[in-house]
């Protein structure tokens, strides 16, 4: 007879086998197309010249460190740390430092800053690393650059170049739209090379080469608006005052008098003439003597407004007997 411990062991073994079966089943996600497959990344043959040119421009932009590392700083007492930092800045070459700052001011680094500059049209061209995670960031940069007509290329070695030349990694880089950059030959070559490697159409390239396009002297055709058909005045419903009605049925305002003796016309100013019998007779008698002259003309009086013939319901309060 199996004990409780044996039953628990068997149940545990069964669960372990079921788990192994589930792990063996491979879960594969089927996608129509990955976003990385549709990107035009520069290969090593085309990107070599661009990498060399970018390194030559960014190498002088590296700033000398005038700060202690934490391993060195924690050995110095707190009251002497500020003086030791000033001592490091004494040996710093100020001209070289200011030149590096000026070179850095010509570029835009980082994902957020390049997206913002693309949307505002403040850069001439851009270089982006294709290995973004998530990949949606790269797709957004490419789509915005095509909308704005700004050339952007995907360079795989951008991150390592920035780390080697500047001292920090950057997955996006843009060249600012300033007068000093347009006149400099080195920046011109960088812009023209990115322009040639980008997949923009010819019309967009012509717009980028001329930063300020001349005004067009061609006469534009004026589109005259279609004549508006006036709406009839009778269809517009307007109230002259609050007490009047908005909708008044069409027809002449002149009162039509009905000559037929079967109808009686009621007026507000004067009442119509009504014939009343002189004596109290029944309906049968009046029908028989239709030719008799037993009718008189009623006096002309104004019609009174209609009032309902009922009384309001009165309720009595019944005192409860305590």
PDB file of C-alpha atoms in Angstrom:
ATOM      1  CA  UNK A   1       0.000   0.000   0.000  1.00  0.00           C
ATOM      2  CA  UNK A   2       1.384   3.407  -1.048  1.00  0.00           C
ATOM      3  CA  UNK A   3       1.976   5.860   1.734  1.00  0.00           C
ATOM      4  CA  UNK A   4       1.287   9.607   1.670  1.00  0.00           C
ATOM      5  CA  UNK A   5       4.976  10.313   1.098  1.00  0.00           C
ATOM      6  CA  UNK A   6       5.007   8.043  -1.979  1.00  0.00           C
ATOM      7  CA  UNK A   7       1.907   9.742  -3.402  1.00  0.00           C
ATOM      8  CA  UNK A   8       3.485  13.186  -2.948  1.00  0.00           C
ATOM      9  CA  UNK A   9       6.647  11.953  -4.650  1.00  0.00           C
ATOM     10  CA  UNK A  10       4.676  10.595  -7.615  1.00  0.00           C
ATOM     11  CA  UNK A  11       2.755  13.872  -7.968  1.00  0.00           C
ATOM     12  CA  UNK A  12       5.987  15.842  -7.884  1.00  0.00           C
ATOM     13  CA  UNK A  13       7.516  13.614 -10.577  1.00  0.00           C
ATOM     14  CA  UNK A  14       4.425  14.019 -12.775  1.00  0.00           C
ATOM     15  CA  UNK A  15       4.555  17.816 -12.526  1.00  0.00           C
ATOM     16  CA  UNK A  16       8.273  17.775 -13.380  1.00  0.00           C
ATOM     17  CA  UNK A  17       7.644  15.763 -16.559  1.00  0.00           C
ATOM     18  CA  UNK A  18       4.820  18.097 -17.630  1.00  0.00           C
ATOM     19  CA  UNK A  19       7.075  21.084 -17.147  1.00  0.00           C
ATOM     20  CA  UNK A  20       9.797  19.482 -19.284  1.00  0.00           C
ATOM     21  CA  UNK A  21       7.298  18.916 -22.100  1.00  0.00           C
ATOM     22  CA  UNK A  22       6.228  22.567 -22.014  1.00  0.00           C
ATOM     23  CA  UNK A  23       9.834  23.779 -22.100  1.00  0.00           C
ATOM     24  CA  UNK A  24      10.598  21.636 -25.154  1.00  0.00           C
ATOM     25  CA  UNK A  25       7.899  23.381 -27.211  1.00  0.00           C
ATOM     26  CA  UNK A  26       9.588  26.259 -29.047  1.00  0.00           C
ATOM     27  CA  UNK A  27       7.691  29.542 -29.083  1.00  0.00           C
ATOM     28  CA  UNK A  28       8.386  31.424 -32.309  1.00  0.00           C
ATOM     29  CA  UNK A  29       6.992  34.882 -33.056  1.00  0.00           C
ATOM     30  CA  UNK A  30       6.154  35.286 -36.743  1.00  0.00           C
ATOM     31  CA  UNK A  31       6.667  38.863 -37.991  1.00  0.00           C
ATOM     32  CA  UNK A  32       5.992  40.158 -41.486  1.00  0.00           C
ATOM     33  CA  UNK A  33       9.034  42.443 -41.433  1.00  0.00           C
ATOM     34  CA  UNK A  34      11.390  43.646 -38.744  1.00  0.00           C
ATOM     35  CA  UNK A  35      12.149  47.394 -38.618  1.00  0.00           C
ATOM     36  CA  UNK A  36      15.903  46.719 -38.686  1.00  0.00           C
ATOM     37  CA  UNK A  37      15.703  44.864 -42.025  1.00  0.00           C
ATOM     38  CA  UNK A  38      14.341  47.883 -43.932  1.00  0.00           C
ATOM     39  CA  UNK A  39      17.116  50.271 -42.865  1.00  0.00           C
ATOM     40  CA  UNK A  40      19.904  51.254 -45.230  1.00  0.00           C
ATOM     41  CA  UNK A  41      22.988  50.963 -42.984  1.00  0.00           C
ATOM     42  CA  UNK A  42      26.336  52.083 -44.432  1.00  0.00           C
ATOM     43  CA  UNK A  43      28.729  49.226 -45.121  1.00  0.00           C
ATOM     44  CA  UNK A  44      32.446  49.267 -44.318  1.00  0.00           C
ATOM     45  CA  UNK A  45      33.420  50.336 -47.860  1.00  0.00           C
ATOM     46  CA  UNK A  46      31.236  53.458 -47.970  1.00  0.00           C
ATOM     47  CA  UNK A  47      31.606  54.432 -44.318  1.00  0.00           C
ATOM     48  CA  UNK A  48      35.437  54.367 -44.084  1.00  0.00           C
ATOM     49  CA  UNK A  49      35.950  57.814 -45.590  1.00  0.00           C
ATOM     50  CA  UNK A  50      33.142  59.269 -43.483  1.00  0.00           C
ATOM     51  CA  UNK A  51      34.615  57.777 -40.291  1.00  0.00           C
ATOM     52  CA  UNK A  52      38.069  59.277 -40.998  1.00  0.00           C
ATOM     53  CA  UNK A  53      36.591  62.711 -41.697  1.00  0.00           C
ATOM     54  CA  UNK A  54      34.459  62.609 -38.544  1.00  0.00           C
ATOM     55  CA  UNK A  55      37.439  61.588 -36.386  1.00  0.00           C
ATOM     56  CA  UNK A  56      39.557  64.448 -37.737  1.00  0.00           C
ATOM     57  CA  UNK A  57      36.828  66.949 -36.810  1.00  0.00           C
ATOM     58  CA  UNK A  58      36.023  65.529 -33.357  1.00  0.00           C
ATOM     59  CA  UNK A  59      39.542  64.742 -32.096  1.00  0.00           C
ATOM     60  CA  UNK A  60      40.403  68.391 -31.179  1.00  0.00           C
ATOM     61  CA  UNK A  61      37.079  68.647 -29.283  1.00  0.00           C
ATOM     62  CA  UNK A  62      38.215  66.398 -26.421  1.00  0.00           C
ATOM     63  CA  UNK A  63      38.340  68.328 -23.134  1.00  0.00           C
ATOM     64  CA  UNK A  64      41.114  67.735 -20.636  1.00  0.00           C
ATOM     65  CA  UNK A  65      39.897  66.418 -17.318  1.00  0.00           C
ATOM     66  CA  UNK A  66      40.654  68.744 -14.398  1.00  0.00           C
ATOM     67  CA  UNK A  67      38.838  66.682 -11.785  1.00  0.00           C
ATOM     68  CA  UNK A  68      40.104  63.980  -9.483  1.00  0.00           C
ATOM     69  CA  UNK A  69      38.655  60.520  -9.681  1.00  0.00           C
ATOM     70  CA  UNK A  70      36.702  59.341  -6.631  1.00  0.00           C
ATOM     71  CA  UNK A  71      39.485  56.956  -5.626  1.00  0.00           C
ATOM     72  CA  UNK A  72      41.881  59.937  -5.422  1.00  0.00           C
ATOM     73  CA  UNK A  73      39.355  62.445  -4.093  1.00  0.00           C
ATOM     74  CA  UNK A  74      38.344  60.419  -1.036  1.00  0.00           C
ATOM     75  CA  UNK A  75      41.966  60.452   0.175  1.00  0.00           C
ATOM     76  CA  UNK A  76      41.994  64.280   0.284  1.00  0.00           C
ATOM     77  CA  UNK A  77      40.383  65.992   3.328  1.00  0.00           C
ATOM     78  CA  UNK A  78      37.087  67.805   2.669  1.00  0.00           C
ATOM     79  CA  UNK A  79      38.422  71.257   3.553  1.00  0.00           C
ATOM     80  CA  UNK A  80      41.289  70.914   1.012  1.00  0.00           C
ATOM     81  CA  UNK A  81      39.367  69.442  -1.941  1.00  0.00           C
ATOM     82  CA  UNK A  82      38.425  72.816  -3.467  1.00  0.00           C
ATOM     83  CA  UNK A  83      42.024  74.054  -3.342  1.00  0.00           C
ATOM     84  CA  UNK A  84      43.280  70.851  -4.954  1.00  0.00           C
ATOM     85  CA  UNK A  85      40.790  71.275  -7.836  1.00  0.00           C
ATOM     86  CA  UNK A  86      42.019  74.830  -8.434  1.00  0.00           C
ATOM     87  CA  UNK A  87      45.552  73.453  -8.575  1.00  0.00           C
ATOM     88  CA  UNK A  88      44.552  71.145 -11.412  1.00  0.00           C
ATOM     89  CA  UNK A  89      43.107  74.036 -13.442  1.00  0.00           C
ATOM     90  CA  UNK A  90      46.372  76.014 -13.229  1.00  0.00           C
ATOM     91  CA  UNK A  91      48.150  73.601 -15.563  1.00  0.00           C
ATOM     92  CA  UNK A  92      45.236  73.581 -18.047  1.00  0.00           C
ATOM     93  CA  UNK A  93      45.807  75.017 -21.536  1.00  0.00           C
ATOM     94  CA  UNK A  94      43.036  77.620 -21.822  1.00  0.00           C
ATOM     95  CA  UNK A  95      43.379  78.174 -25.579  1.00  0.00           C
ATOM     96  CA  UNK A  96      43.058  74.467 -26.274  1.00  0.00           C
ATOM     97  CA  UNK A  97      40.137  74.225 -23.878  1.00  0.00           C
ATOM     98  CA  UNK A  98      38.243  77.119 -25.530  1.00  0.00           C
ATOM     99  CA  UNK A  99      38.909  75.687 -29.003  1.00  0.00           C
ATOM    100  CA  UNK A 100      37.439  72.343 -27.943  1.00  0.00           C
ATOM    101  CA  UNK A 101      34.378  74.139 -26.539  1.00  0.00           C
ATOM    102  CA  UNK A 102      33.857  76.012 -29.838  1.00  0.00           C
ATOM    103  CA  UNK A 103      34.056  72.778 -31.838  1.00  0.00           C
ATOM    104  CA  UNK A 104      31.516  71.115 -29.533  1.00  0.00           C
ATOM    105  CA  UNK A 105      29.149  74.046 -29.954  1.00  0.00           C
ATOM    106  CA  UNK A 106      28.942  73.263 -33.684  1.00  0.00           C
ATOM    107  CA  UNK A 107      27.488  69.803 -33.021  1.00  0.00           C
ATOM    108  CA  UNK A 108      24.375  68.392 -31.388  1.00  0.00           C
ATOM    109  CA  UNK A 109      24.836  65.224 -29.336  1.00  0.00           C
ATOM    110  CA  UNK A 110      22.234  62.840 -27.953  1.00  0.00           C
ATOM    111  CA  UNK A 111      18.923  61.381 -29.038  1.00  0.00           C
ATOM    112  CA  UNK A 112      16.566  63.962 -27.512  1.00  0.00           C
ATOM    113  CA  UNK A 113      18.545  66.954 -28.748  1.00  0.00           C
ATOM    114  CA  UNK A 114      18.831  65.677 -32.335  1.00  0.00           C
ATOM    115  CA  UNK A 115      15.100  64.860 -32.519  1.00  0.00           C
ATOM    116  CA  UNK A 116      14.277  68.348 -31.222  1.00  0.00           C
ATOM    117  CA  UNK A 117      16.692  69.944 -33.710  1.00  0.00           C
ATOM    118  CA  UNK A 118      15.258  67.901 -36.596  1.00  0.00           C
ATOM    119  CA  UNK A 119      11.717  68.983 -35.785  1.00  0.00           C
ATOM    120  CA  UNK A 120      12.772  72.655 -35.659  1.00  0.00           C
ATOM    121  CA  UNK A 121      15.095  72.417 -38.702  1.00  0.00           C
ATOM    122  CA  UNK A 122      18.197  73.624 -36.819  1.00  0.00           C
ATOM    123  CA  UNK A 123      20.692  71.098 -38.239  1.00  0.00           C
ATOM    124  CA  UNK A 124      22.175  70.614 -41.725  1.00  0.00           C
ATOM    125  CA  UNK A 125      22.722  66.842 -41.524  1.00  0.00           C
ATOM    126  CA  UNK A 126      22.854  64.010 -39.009  1.00  0.00           C
ATOM    127  CA  UNK A 127      24.532  60.700 -38.203  1.00  0.00           C
ATOM    128  CA  UNK A 128      22.682  58.039 -36.209  1.00  0.00           C
ATOM    129  CA  UNK A 129      23.775  54.687 -34.809  1.00  0.00           C
ATOM    130  CA  UNK A 130      21.582  51.809 -36.105  1.00  0.00           C
ATOM    131  CA  UNK A 131      21.787  49.720 -32.898  1.00  0.00           C
ATOM    132  CA  UNK A 132      19.191  51.665 -30.918  1.00  0.00           C
ATOM    133  CA  UNK A 133      17.123  49.851 -28.315  1.00  0.00           C
ATOM    134  CA  UNK A 134      14.181  50.336 -28.774  1.00  0.00           C
ATOM    135  CA  UNK A 135      14.409  50.385 -32.563  1.00  0.00           C
ATOM    136  CA  UNK A 136      11.425  52.746 -32.775  1.00  0.00           C
ATOM    137  CA  UNK A 137      13.711  55.703 -31.915  1.00  0.00           C
ATOM    138  CA  UNK A 138      15.776  55.235 -35.076  1.00  0.00           C
ATOM    139  CA  UNK A 139      12.636  54.893 -37.201  1.00  0.00           C
ATOM    140  CA  UNK A 140      11.296  58.158 -35.774  1.00  0.00           C
ATOM    141  CA  UNK A 141      14.545  60.024 -36.520  1.00  0.00           C
ATOM    142  CA  UNK A 142      14.593  58.722 -40.119  1.00  0.00           C
ATOM    143  CA  UNK A 143      10.935  59.615 -40.736  1.00  0.00           C
ATOM    144  CA  UNK A 144      11.323  63.153 -39.329  1.00  0.00           C
ATOM    145  CA  UNK A 145      14.507  63.742 -41.368  1.00  0.00           C
ATOM    146  CA  UNK A 146      12.725  62.736 -44.588  1.00  0.00           C
ATOM    147  CA  UNK A 147       9.793  65.018 -43.809  1.00  0.00           C
ATOM    148  CA  UNK A 148      12.111  67.983 -43.139  1.00  0.00           C
ATOM    149  CA  UNK A 149      14.423  67.208 -46.085  1.00  0.00           C
ATOM    150  CA  UNK A 150      17.527  66.812 -43.868  1.00  0.00           C
ATOM    151  CA  UNK A 151      20.023  64.058 -44.841  1.00  0.00           C
ATOM    152  CA  UNK A 152      20.669  61.433 -42.143  1.00  0.00           C
ATOM    153  CA  UNK A 153      22.872  58.321 -42.464  1.00  0.00           C
ATOM    154  CA  UNK A 154      23.196  55.240 -40.241  1.00  0.00           C
ATOM    155  CA  UNK A 155      26.825  54.716 -39.184  1.00  0.00           C
ATOM    156  CA  UNK A 156      27.563  51.580 -37.100  1.00  0.00           C
ATOM    157  CA  UNK A 157      30.857  52.923 -35.652  1.00  0.00           C
ATOM    158  CA  UNK A 158      29.461  56.255 -34.416  1.00  0.00           C
ATOM    159  CA  UNK A 159      29.286  55.193 -30.768  1.00  0.00           C
ATOM    160  CA  UNK A 160      32.910  54.032 -30.643  1.00  0.00           C
ATOM    161  CA  UNK A 161      34.176  57.131 -32.526  1.00  0.00           C
ATOM    162  CA  UNK A 162      32.532  59.488 -30.014  1.00  0.00           C
ATOM    163  CA  UNK A 163      33.882  57.452 -27.081  1.00  0.00           C
ATOM    164  CA  UNK A 164      37.407  57.532 -28.513  1.00  0.00           C
ATOM    165  CA  UNK A 165      37.475  61.187 -29.636  1.00  0.00           C
ATOM    166  CA  UNK A 166      35.220  62.942 -27.100  1.00  0.00           C
ATOM    167  CA  UNK A 167      35.443  60.708 -24.047  1.00  0.00           C
ATOM    168  CA  UNK A 168      31.719  59.817 -23.955  1.00  0.00           C
ATOM    169  CA  UNK A 169      29.525  57.600 -26.195  1.00  0.00           C
ATOM    170  CA  UNK A 170      26.818  59.130 -28.396  1.00  0.00           C
ATOM    171  CA  UNK A 171      24.336  57.328 -30.633  1.00  0.00           C
ATOM    172  CA  UNK A 172      23.146  60.445 -32.473  1.00  0.00           C
ATOM    173  CA  UNK A 173      25.058  63.432 -33.815  1.00  0.00           C
ATOM    174  CA  UNK A 174      23.981  66.470 -35.816  1.00  0.00           C
ATOM    175  CA  UNK A 175      25.733  69.394 -37.509  1.00  0.00           C
ATOM    176  CA  UNK A 176      24.224  72.759 -36.537  1.00  0.00           C
ATOM    177  CA  UNK A 177      22.995  75.271 -39.117  1.00  0.00           C
ATOM    178  CA  UNK A 178      25.315  78.243 -38.420  1.00  0.00           C
ATOM    179  CA  UNK A 179      27.280  80.695 -40.597  1.00  0.00           C
ATOM    180  CA  UNK A 180      30.688  79.513 -39.301  1.00  0.00           C
ATOM    181  CA  UNK A 181      29.956  75.907 -40.312  1.00  0.00           C
ATOM    182  CA  UNK A 182      28.777  76.838 -43.824  1.00  0.00           C
ATOM    183  CA  UNK A 183      32.009  78.788 -44.497  1.00  0.00           C
ATOM    184  CA  UNK A 184      34.369  76.108 -43.055  1.00  0.00           C
ATOM    185  CA  UNK A 185      35.767  73.575 -45.564  1.00  0.00           C
ATOM    186  CA  UNK A 186      35.911  70.647 -43.117  1.00  0.00           C
ATOM    187  CA  UNK A 187      32.253  70.928 -42.187  1.00  0.00           C
ATOM    188  CA  UNK A 188      31.338  71.457 -45.848  1.00  0.00           C
ATOM    189  CA  UNK A 189      33.014  68.161 -46.783  1.00  0.00           C
ATOM    190  CA  UNK A 190      31.185  66.356 -43.971  1.00  0.00           C
ATOM    191  CA  UNK A 191      27.835  67.761 -45.092  1.00  0.00           C
ATOM    192  CA  UNK A 192      28.439  66.912 -48.775  1.00  0.00           C
ATOM    193  CA  UNK A 193      29.543  63.379 -47.932  1.00  0.00           C
ATOM    194  CA  UNK A 194      26.472  62.707 -45.771  1.00  0.00           C
ATOM    195  CA  UNK A 195      24.374  64.256 -48.532  1.00  0.00           C
ATOM    196  CA  UNK A 196      25.825  61.856 -51.114  1.00  0.00           C
ATOM    197  CA  UNK A 197      25.373  58.779 -48.905  1.00  0.00           C
ATOM    198  CA  UNK A 198      21.814  59.599 -47.852  1.00  0.00           C
ATOM    199  CA  UNK A 199      18.810  58.232 -49.747  1.00  0.00           C
ATOM    200  CA  UNK A 200      17.015  61.544 -50.260  1.00  0.00           C
ATOM    201  CA  UNK A 201      15.506  62.307 -53.709  1.00  0.00           C
ATOM    202  CA  UNK A 202      17.048  64.922 -55.999  1.00  0.00           C
ATOM    203  CA  UNK A 203      14.382  67.551 -55.263  1.00  0.00           C
ATOM    204  CA  UNK A 204      15.169  67.443 -51.540  1.00  0.00           C
ATOM    205  CA  UNK A 205      18.920  67.722 -52.209  1.00  0.00           C
ATOM    206  CA  UNK A 206      18.408  70.914 -54.229  1.00  0.00           C
ATOM    207  CA  UNK A 207      16.431  72.435 -51.374  1.00  0.00           C
ATOM    208  CA  UNK A 208      19.170  71.605 -48.846  1.00  0.00           C
ATOM    209  CA  UNK A 209      22.046  72.989 -50.967  1.00  0.00           C
ATOM    210  CA  UNK A 210      20.353  76.389 -51.115  1.00  0.00           C
ATOM    211  CA  UNK A 211      19.581  77.238 -47.499  1.00  0.00           C
ATOM    212  CA  UNK A 212      17.618  80.330 -48.528  1.00  0.00           C
ATOM    213  CA  UNK A 213      15.707  79.677 -51.734  1.00  0.00           C
ATOM    214  CA  UNK A 214      15.089  82.786 -53.945  1.00  0.00           C
ATOM    215  CA  UNK A 215      11.547  84.088 -54.097  1.00  0.00           C
ATOM    216  CA  UNK A 216       9.512  82.701 -56.974  1.00  0.00           C
ATOM    217  CA  UNK A 217       8.324  85.314 -59.512  1.00  0.00           C
ATOM    218  CA  UNK A 218       5.801  83.049 -61.198  1.00  0.00           C
ATOM    219  CA  UNK A 219       2.274  84.371 -61.152  1.00  0.00           C
ATOM    220  CA  UNK A 220       0.046  82.149 -59.141  1.00  0.00           C
ATOM    221  CA  UNK A 221      -3.418  81.489 -60.460  1.00  0.00           C
ATOM    222  CA  UNK A 222      -6.113  82.944 -58.274  1.00  0.00           C
ATOM    223  CA  UNK A 223      -9.017  80.691 -57.572  1.00  0.00           C
ATOM    224  CA  UNK A 224     -12.229  82.657 -57.555  1.00  0.00           C
ATOM    225  CA  UNK A 225     -14.755  81.372 -55.058  1.00  0.00           C
ATOM    226  CA  UNK A 226     -17.983  79.941 -56.330  1.00  0.00           C
ATOM    227  CA  UNK A 227     -20.973  82.310 -56.167  1.00  0.00           C
ATOM    228  CA  UNK A 228     -23.121  81.629 -53.147  1.00  0.00           C
ATOM    229  CA  UNK A 229     -26.792  81.226 -53.929  1.00  0.00           C
ATOM    230  CA  UNK A 230     -28.808  83.438 -51.571  1.00  0.00           C
ATOM    231  CA  UNK A 231     -31.258  81.577 -49.385  1.00  0.00           C
ATOM    232  CA  UNK A 232     -34.906  82.680 -49.643  1.00  0.00           C
ATOM    233  CA  UNK A 233     -36.051  85.004 -46.902  1.00  0.00           C
ATOM    234  CA  UNK A 234     -39.114  82.880 -46.187  1.00  0.00           C
ATOM    235  CA  UNK A 235     -36.964  79.912 -45.150  1.00  0.00           C
ATOM    236  CA  UNK A 236     -35.115  81.809 -42.413  1.00  0.00           C
ATOM    237  CA  UNK A 237     -37.112  81.576 -39.207  1.00  0.00           C
ATOM    238  CA  UNK A 238     -36.563  84.568 -36.940  1.00  0.00           C
ATOM    239  CA  UNK A 239     -38.480  85.739 -33.930  1.00  0.00           C
ATOM    240  CA  UNK A 240     -39.102  89.504 -33.824  1.00  0.00           C
ATOM    241  CA  UNK A 241     -39.586  89.322 -30.036  1.00  0.00           C
ATOM    242  CA  UNK A 242     -39.860  86.749 -27.258  1.00  0.00           C
ATOM    243  CA  UNK A 243     -43.639  86.669 -27.178  1.00  0.00           C
ATOM    244  CA  UNK A 244     -44.121  85.961 -30.896  1.00  0.00           C
ATOM    245  CA  UNK A 245     -43.856  82.632 -32.673  1.00  0.00           C
ATOM    246  CA  UNK A 246     -40.837  81.590 -34.694  1.00  0.00           C
ATOM    247  CA  UNK A 247     -42.748  79.631 -37.333  1.00  0.00           C
ATOM    248  CA  UNK A 248     -45.640  81.381 -39.044  1.00  0.00           C
ATOM    249  CA  UNK A 249     -47.493  79.354 -41.713  1.00  0.00           C
ATOM    250  CA  UNK A 250     -47.305  80.823 -45.184  1.00  0.00           C
ATOM    251  CA  UNK A 251     -50.221  82.574 -46.829  1.00  0.00           C
ATOM    252  CA  UNK A 252     -51.751  86.015 -47.076  1.00  0.00           C
ATOM    253  CA  UNK A 253     -52.350  87.975 -43.906  1.00  0.00           C
ATOM    254  CA  UNK A 254     -55.806  89.091 -45.165  1.00  0.00           C
ATOM    255  CA  UNK A 255     -58.651  87.281 -43.447  1.00  0.00           C
ATOM    256  CA  UNK A 256     -60.724  85.263 -45.874  1.00  0.00           C
ATOM    257  CA  UNK A 257     -64.459  85.669 -45.341  1.00  0.00           C
ATOM    258  CA  UNK A 258     -66.472  82.529 -45.948  1.00  0.00           C
ATOM    259  CA  UNK A 259     -69.789  83.123 -47.700  1.00  0.00           C
ATOM    260  CA  UNK A 260     -71.044  79.645 -47.003  1.00  0.00           C
ATOM    261  CA  UNK A 261     -73.846  79.673 -44.416  1.00  0.00           C
ATOM    262  CA  UNK A 262     -72.671  76.359 -42.951  1.00  0.00           C
ATOM    263  CA  UNK A 263     -69.687  78.070 -41.214  1.00  0.00           C
ATOM    264  CA  UNK A 264     -69.567  80.820 -38.631  1.00  0.00           C
ATOM    265  CA  UNK A 265     -66.509  83.127 -38.649  1.00  0.00           C
ATOM    266  CA  UNK A 266     -65.192  84.237 -35.242  1.00  0.00           C
ATOM    267  CA  UNK A 267     -63.362  87.513 -34.984  1.00  0.00           C
ATOM    268  CA  UNK A 268     -61.468  89.216 -32.153  1.00  0.00           C
ATOM    269  CA  UNK A 269     -62.616  92.795 -32.757  1.00  0.00           C
ATOM    270  CA  UNK A 270     -66.286  92.282 -33.638  1.00  0.00           C
ATOM    271  CA  UNK A 271     -68.431  89.221 -33.239  1.00  0.00           C
ATOM    272  CA  UNK A 272     -70.344  87.743 -36.095  1.00  0.00           C
ATOM    273  CA  UNK A 273     -74.115  87.786 -36.275  1.00  0.00           C
ATOM    274  CA  UNK A 274     -75.730  84.693 -34.774  1.00  0.00           C
ATOM    275  CA  UNK A 275     -79.412  83.775 -35.058  1.00  0.00           C
ATOM    276  CA  UNK A 276     -81.111  82.617 -31.851  1.00  0.00           C
ATOM    277  CA  UNK A 277     -84.596  81.057 -31.519  1.00  0.00           C
ATOM    278  CA  UNK A 278     -87.358  83.201 -29.874  1.00  0.00           C
ATOM    279  CA  UNK A 279     -89.130  80.396 -28.059  1.00  0.00           C
ATOM    280  CA  UNK A 280     -88.028  77.174 -26.391  1.00  0.00           C
ATOM    281  CA  UNK A 281     -88.675  74.478 -28.949  1.00  0.00           C
ATOM    282  CA  UNK A 282     -87.376  71.019 -29.400  1.00  0.00           C
ATOM    283  CA  UNK A 283     -85.233  69.808 -32.238  1.00  0.00           C
ATOM    284  CA  UNK A 284     -88.114  68.001 -33.875  1.00  0.00           C
ATOM    285  CA  UNK A 285     -90.243  71.131 -33.890  1.00  0.00           C
ATOM    286  CA  UNK A 286     -87.528  73.290 -35.395  1.00  0.00           C
ATOM    287  CA  UNK A 287     -86.912  70.757 -38.133  1.00  0.00           C
ATOM    288  CA  UNK A 288     -90.581  70.747 -39.093  1.00  0.00           C
ATOM    289  CA  UNK A 289     -91.043  74.534 -39.066  1.00  0.00           C
ATOM    290  CA  UNK A 290     -87.908  75.471 -40.969  1.00  0.00           C
ATOM    291  CA  UNK A 291     -89.684  78.266 -42.906  1.00  0.00           C
ATOM    292  CA  UNK A 292     -91.074  80.093 -39.874  1.00  0.00           C
ATOM    293  CA  UNK A 293     -89.660  83.508 -38.846  1.00  0.00           C
ATOM    294  CA  UNK A 294     -89.183  82.632 -35.178  1.00  0.00           C
ATOM    295  CA  UNK A 295     -85.474  83.689 -35.068  1.00  0.00           C
ATOM    296  CA  UNK A 296     -83.962  86.986 -33.909  1.00  0.00           C
ATOM    297  CA  UNK A 297     -80.525  88.465 -34.390  1.00  0.00           C
ATOM    298  CA  UNK A 298     -78.163  88.142 -31.384  1.00  0.00           C
ATOM    299  CA  UNK A 299     -76.375  91.261 -30.069  1.00  0.00           C
ATOM    300  CA  UNK A 300     -72.719  91.724 -31.081  1.00  0.00           C
ATOM    301  CA  UNK A 301     -70.436  90.944 -28.153  1.00  0.00           C
ATOM    302  CA  UNK A 302     -66.745  90.174 -27.743  1.00  0.00           C
ATOM    303  CA  UNK A 303     -65.763  86.545 -27.281  1.00  0.00           C
ATOM    304  CA  UNK A 304     -64.554  85.599 -23.823  1.00  0.00           C
ATOM    305  CA  UNK A 305     -61.495  83.409 -23.373  1.00  0.00           C
ATOM    306  CA  UNK A 306     -62.106  79.745 -22.733  1.00  0.00           C
ATOM    307  CA  UNK A 307     -61.897  78.627 -19.119  1.00  0.00           C
ATOM    308  CA  UNK A 308     -61.999  74.999 -18.007  1.00  0.00           C
ATOM    309  CA  UNK A 309     -65.115  74.043 -16.041  1.00  0.00           C
ATOM    310  CA  UNK A 310     -63.605  72.177 -13.136  1.00  0.00           C
ATOM    311  CA  UNK A 311     -62.655  72.961  -9.577  1.00  0.00           C
ATOM    312  CA  UNK A 312     -59.323  72.432  -7.931  1.00  0.00           C
ATOM    313  CA  UNK A 313     -59.038  69.500  -5.569  1.00  0.00           C
ATOM    314  CA  UNK A 314     -58.909  70.532  -1.928  1.00  0.00           C
ATOM    315  CA  UNK A 315     -57.299  68.282   0.636  1.00  0.00           C
ATOM    316  CA  UNK A 316     -58.012  68.277   4.336  1.00  0.00           C
ATOM    317  CA  UNK A 317     -55.437  67.439   6.926  1.00  0.00           C
ATOM    318  CA  UNK A 318     -56.655  64.702   9.251  1.00  0.00           C
ATOM    319  CA  UNK A 319     -55.272  64.985  12.718  1.00  0.00           C
ATOM    320  CA  UNK A 320     -53.981  61.705  14.024  1.00  0.00           C
ATOM    321  CA  UNK A 321     -55.412  60.583  17.290  1.00  0.00           C
ATOM    322  CA  UNK A 322     -52.678  60.275  19.830  1.00  0.00           C
TER     323      UNK A 322
END
